[in-house]
Coordinates of C-alpha atoms in Angstrom, one line a residue:
M1 CA 144.0 176.7 51.5
E2 CA 147.3 175.8 52.6
L3 CA 146.8 177.7 55.9
A4 CA 143.6 175.9 56.5
M5 CA 145.6 172.5 55.9
L6 CA 148.3 173.7 58.3
K7 CA 145.7 174.4 61.0
D8 CA 144.2 171.1 60.6
I9 CA 147.6 169.3 60.9
V10 CA 148.2 171.2 64.0
A11 CA 144.9 170.3 65.5
R12 CA 145.3 166.6 64.5
P13 CA 149.1 165.6 65.1
Q14 CA 148.5 162.1 64.0
Q15 CA 146.9 162.6 60.7
S16 CA 148.8 162.0 57.5
V17 CA 150.4 164.6 55.5
T18 CA 151.3 162.4 52.4
G19 CA 150.7 164.2 49.3
M20 CA 150.0 167.5 50.8
E21 CA 151.9 170.5 49.4
F22 CA 152.8 173.8 51.1
K23 CA 154.9 175.5 48.3
F24 CA 153.1 178.9 49.1
L25 CA 153.9 178.9 52.7
L26 CA 157.4 177.6 52.1
D27 CA 158.1 180.5 49.5
N28 CA 156.7 183.1 51.8
S29 CA 158.5 183.8 55.1
D30 CA 156.3 186.6 56.1
V31 CA 153.4 184.3 56.2
I32 CA 155.5 181.6 58.1
G33 CA 156.3 184.3 60.5
E34 CA 152.6 185.4 61.1
N35 CA 151.7 181.9 61.7
F36 CA 154.8 180.7 63.5
E37 CA 153.2 179.9 66.9
S38 CA 150.8 177.4 65.2
I39 CA 153.8 175.9 63.4
I40 CA 156.1 175.5 66.5
T41 CA 153.0 174.2 68.5
G42 CA 152.5 171.6 65.6
L43 CA 156.0 170.5 65.9
E44 CA 155.9 170.3 69.6
N45 CA 152.7 168.1 69.4
V46 CA 154.2 165.8 66.8
V47 CA 157.7 165.1 68.6
P48 CA 156.1 162.4 70.8
Y49 CA 155.1 160.4 67.9
V50 CA 158.5 160.6 66.1
G51 CA 160.4 157.3 65.7
S52 CA 163.7 156.4 64.2
D53 CA 162.1 155.4 60.8
Y54 CA 160.7 157.9 58.3
D55 CA 157.1 157.4 59.3
E56 CA 154.1 159.7 59.1
A57 CA 155.1 161.5 62.2
S58 CA 158.5 162.1 60.7
Q59 CA 157.1 163.5 57.5
R60 CA 155.1 165.9 59.6
M61 CA 158.1 166.8 61.6
V62 CA 160.1 167.6 58.5
L63 CA 157.4 169.6 57.3
F64 CA 157.2 171.8 60.4
V65 CA 161.1 172.0 60.6
N66 CA 161.3 173.2 56.9
M67 CA 158.8 175.9 57.8
I68 CA 160.7 177.1 60.8
R69 CA 163.8 177.2 58.8
V70 CA 162.5 179.8 56.5
A71 CA 160.9 182.0 59.1
P72 CA 162.0 185.7 59.4
I73 CA 165.1 185.8 61.5
E74 CA 163.5 188.1 64.2
V75 CA 160.8 185.6 64.6
F76 CA 163.1 182.7 64.7
M77 CA 165.2 184.4 67.2
S78 CA 162.2 185.2 69.4
Y79 CA 161.3 181.6 69.8
G80 CA 164.9 180.5 70.5
D81 CA 164.2 178.9 73.7
R82 CA 161.5 176.5 72.3
I83 CA 163.5 175.8 69.2
I84 CA 166.7 174.8 71.1
A85 CA 164.4 172.6 73.6
L86 CA 163.0 170.8 70.5
Y87 CA 166.3 170.5 68.6
D88 CA 168.0 169.0 71.8
E89 CA 165.2 166.5 71.9
I90 CA 165.0 165.5 68.3
D91 CA 168.7 165.8 67.3
K92 CA 169.5 162.5 69.0
F93 CA 167.9 160.4 66.6
S94 CA 166.9 162.4 63.5
R95 CA 169.1 163.4 60.4
F96 CA 166.5 165.9 59.4
W97 CA 167.6 168.3 62.2
K98 CA 171.2 167.9 61.0
M99 CA 170.8 170.0 57.8
K100 CA 173.7 172.5 57.5
K101 CA 171.4 175.4 56.7
F102 CA 169.3 174.8 59.8
I103 CA 172.3 174.4 62.1
M104 CA 173.8 177.5 61.0
R105 CA 170.4 179.5 61.5
L106 CA 170.5 178.2 65.1
T107 CA 173.4 180.7 65.7
F108 CA 171.2 183.6 65.4
I109 CA 169.7 182.4 68.8
G110 CA 172.9 182.7 70.7
P111 CA 175.4 180.8 72.8
E112 CA 172.6 178.3 73.6
A113 CA 173.1 176.9 69.9
L114 CA 177.0 176.3 70.4
P115 CA 176.5 172.7 71.6
F116 CA 174.8 171.8 68.4
I117 CA 177.5 173.5 66.3
F118 CA 180.1 171.5 68.1
R119 CA 178.2 168.3 67.5
A120 CA 177.8 168.9 63.9
Q121 CA 179.8 166.6 61.6
K122 CA 179.4 168.4 58.3
L123 CA 180.6 171.9 59.2
S124 CA 183.8 173.0 57.8
Y125 CA 186.3 175.3 59.6
R126 CA 184.8 178.2 57.6
D127 CA 181.3 177.3 58.7
K128 CA 182.4 177.2 62.3
F129 CA 184.3 180.6 62.1
F130 CA 181.0 182.0 60.8
A131 CA 178.9 180.3 63.3
F132 CA 181.1 181.5 66.2
C133 CA 181.2 185.1 64.6
R134 CA 177.3 185.1 64.5
V135 CA 177.0 184.2 68.2
G136 CA 179.4 187.0 69.0
A137 CA 180.7 188.2 72.2
S138 CA 178.1 186.4 74.4
G139 CA 179.6 183.1 73.5
R140 CA 183.2 184.1 73.8
S141 CA 184.0 182.2 77.0
I142 CA 183.1 179.0 75.1
T143 CA 184.4 179.8 71.4
E144 CA 187.7 181.5 72.3
P145 CA 189.6 178.3 73.4
V146 CA 188.2 176.6 70.3
L147 CA 189.2 179.5 67.9
L148 CA 192.9 179.3 69.6
E149 CA 193.1 175.6 68.9
M150 CA 192.0 176.2 65.3
W151 CA 194.3 179.1 64.9
E152 CA 197.3 177.0 66.0
E153 CA 196.2 174.4 63.5
I154 CA 196.0 176.8 60.7
M155 CA 199.4 178.5 61.7
S156 CA 201.2 174.9 61.6
H157 CA 200.4 174.3 57.9
P158 CA 201.7 176.4 54.9
G159 CA 198.5 175.7 52.7
T160 CA 195.8 177.0 55.1
G161 CA 196.1 180.7 54.2
A162 CA 192.4 180.9 53.0
S163 CA 191.3 180.4 56.4
I164 CA 193.1 183.4 57.9
Q165 CA 190.6 186.0 56.9
P166 CA 187.3 184.2 58.2
I167 CA 189.1 183.4 61.6
I168 CA 190.2 186.9 62.1
I169 CA 186.7 188.2 61.3
A170 CA 185.3 185.7 64.1
M171 CA 187.9 186.7 66.7
K172 CA 187.5 190.4 66.4
R173 CA 183.6 190.1 66.5
I174 CA 183.7 188.0 69.8
G175 CA 186.2 190.5 71.1
M176 CA 189.3 188.4 71.4
P177 CA 192.7 189.5 70.4
V178 CA 194.3 188.1 67.2
P179 CA 197.5 186.2 68.2
T180 CA 200.8 187.3 67.0
V181 CA 203.3 185.3 65.0
P182 CA 206.9 185.9 64.3
D183 CA 208.0 188.0 61.4
D184 CA 209.4 185.2 59.5
H185 CA 206.2 183.2 59.7
V186 CA 204.8 181.9 56.4
H187 CA 201.3 183.6 57.1
K188 CA 202.7 186.8 58.6
E189 CA 202.0 189.0 55.6
R190 CA 198.4 187.6 55.2
I191 CA 197.7 188.2 58.9
V192 CA 198.9 191.8 58.8
V193 CA 196.7 192.6 55.7
A194 CA 193.7 190.8 57.2
K195 CA 194.0 192.8 60.5
E196 CA 194.3 196.0 58.6
R197 CA 191.4 195.2 56.4
F198 CA 189.1 194.0 59.3
S199 CA 190.2 196.6 61.7
D200 CA 186.8 198.3 62.1
I201 CA 185.1 195.0 63.3
S202 CA 184.2 194.9 66.9
T203 CA 181.8 193.2 69.3
Q204 CA 179.3 195.9 68.3
S205 CA 179.4 195.1 64.5
P206 CA 176.3 193.9 62.8
V207 CA 176.0 190.3 62.1
E208 CA 176.4 190.8 58.4
M209 CA 180.1 191.4 58.8
C210 CA 180.6 187.8 59.5
E211 CA 180.3 187.2 55.9
L212 CA 183.4 187.5 53.6
N213 CA 181.2 188.4 50.8
W214 CA 179.8 191.3 52.7
H215 CA 183.4 192.7 52.8
R216 CA 184.1 191.9 49.1
R217 CA 180.9 194.0 48.2
R218 CA 181.9 197.0 50.1
R219 CA 185.5 197.3 48.5

């Protein structure tokens, strides 16, 4: 039933979706993956009709965006070029593409997603470390200078110790060396402990290693 409604919306991009529910599709990422071509085509078709107000076209856009957001990662990544192209076009005037979960998912696509990470206003330092880590070595030329600036900011304040582990994880996975600090630096001990704990992280490490919770679970 929901698949039939989806195909009808894709075929007729100007029709109303008010009152339509797609709970089954949104709860089943595998089904979304199997129908991803139709979903992204539907989004591409509706974009020309989207304005600055929350109108019918915006409602259809939000529906397709929510479906894209829950697609299996492999499928999401395989459509990276088309997703980035759409994001670049829509992001200028739509708050719906600025959702943190969607922005963070873009990082699976690769360095092409970094401009959107930099423009995102609601991402914390920790979110950005995680994002840079996910992008990995392919984005090092862009993220290394940014991480060095963030490192200097962290090192200049005594109450920023909680940021040391995630930034070191990011640095190691993109392949950059962790900067040194004097022996009497307030964060010296934390840095030594973090470097030892995450000594096995490299550019070849799986993306799961970007998550601090992953490291907590393997203790």
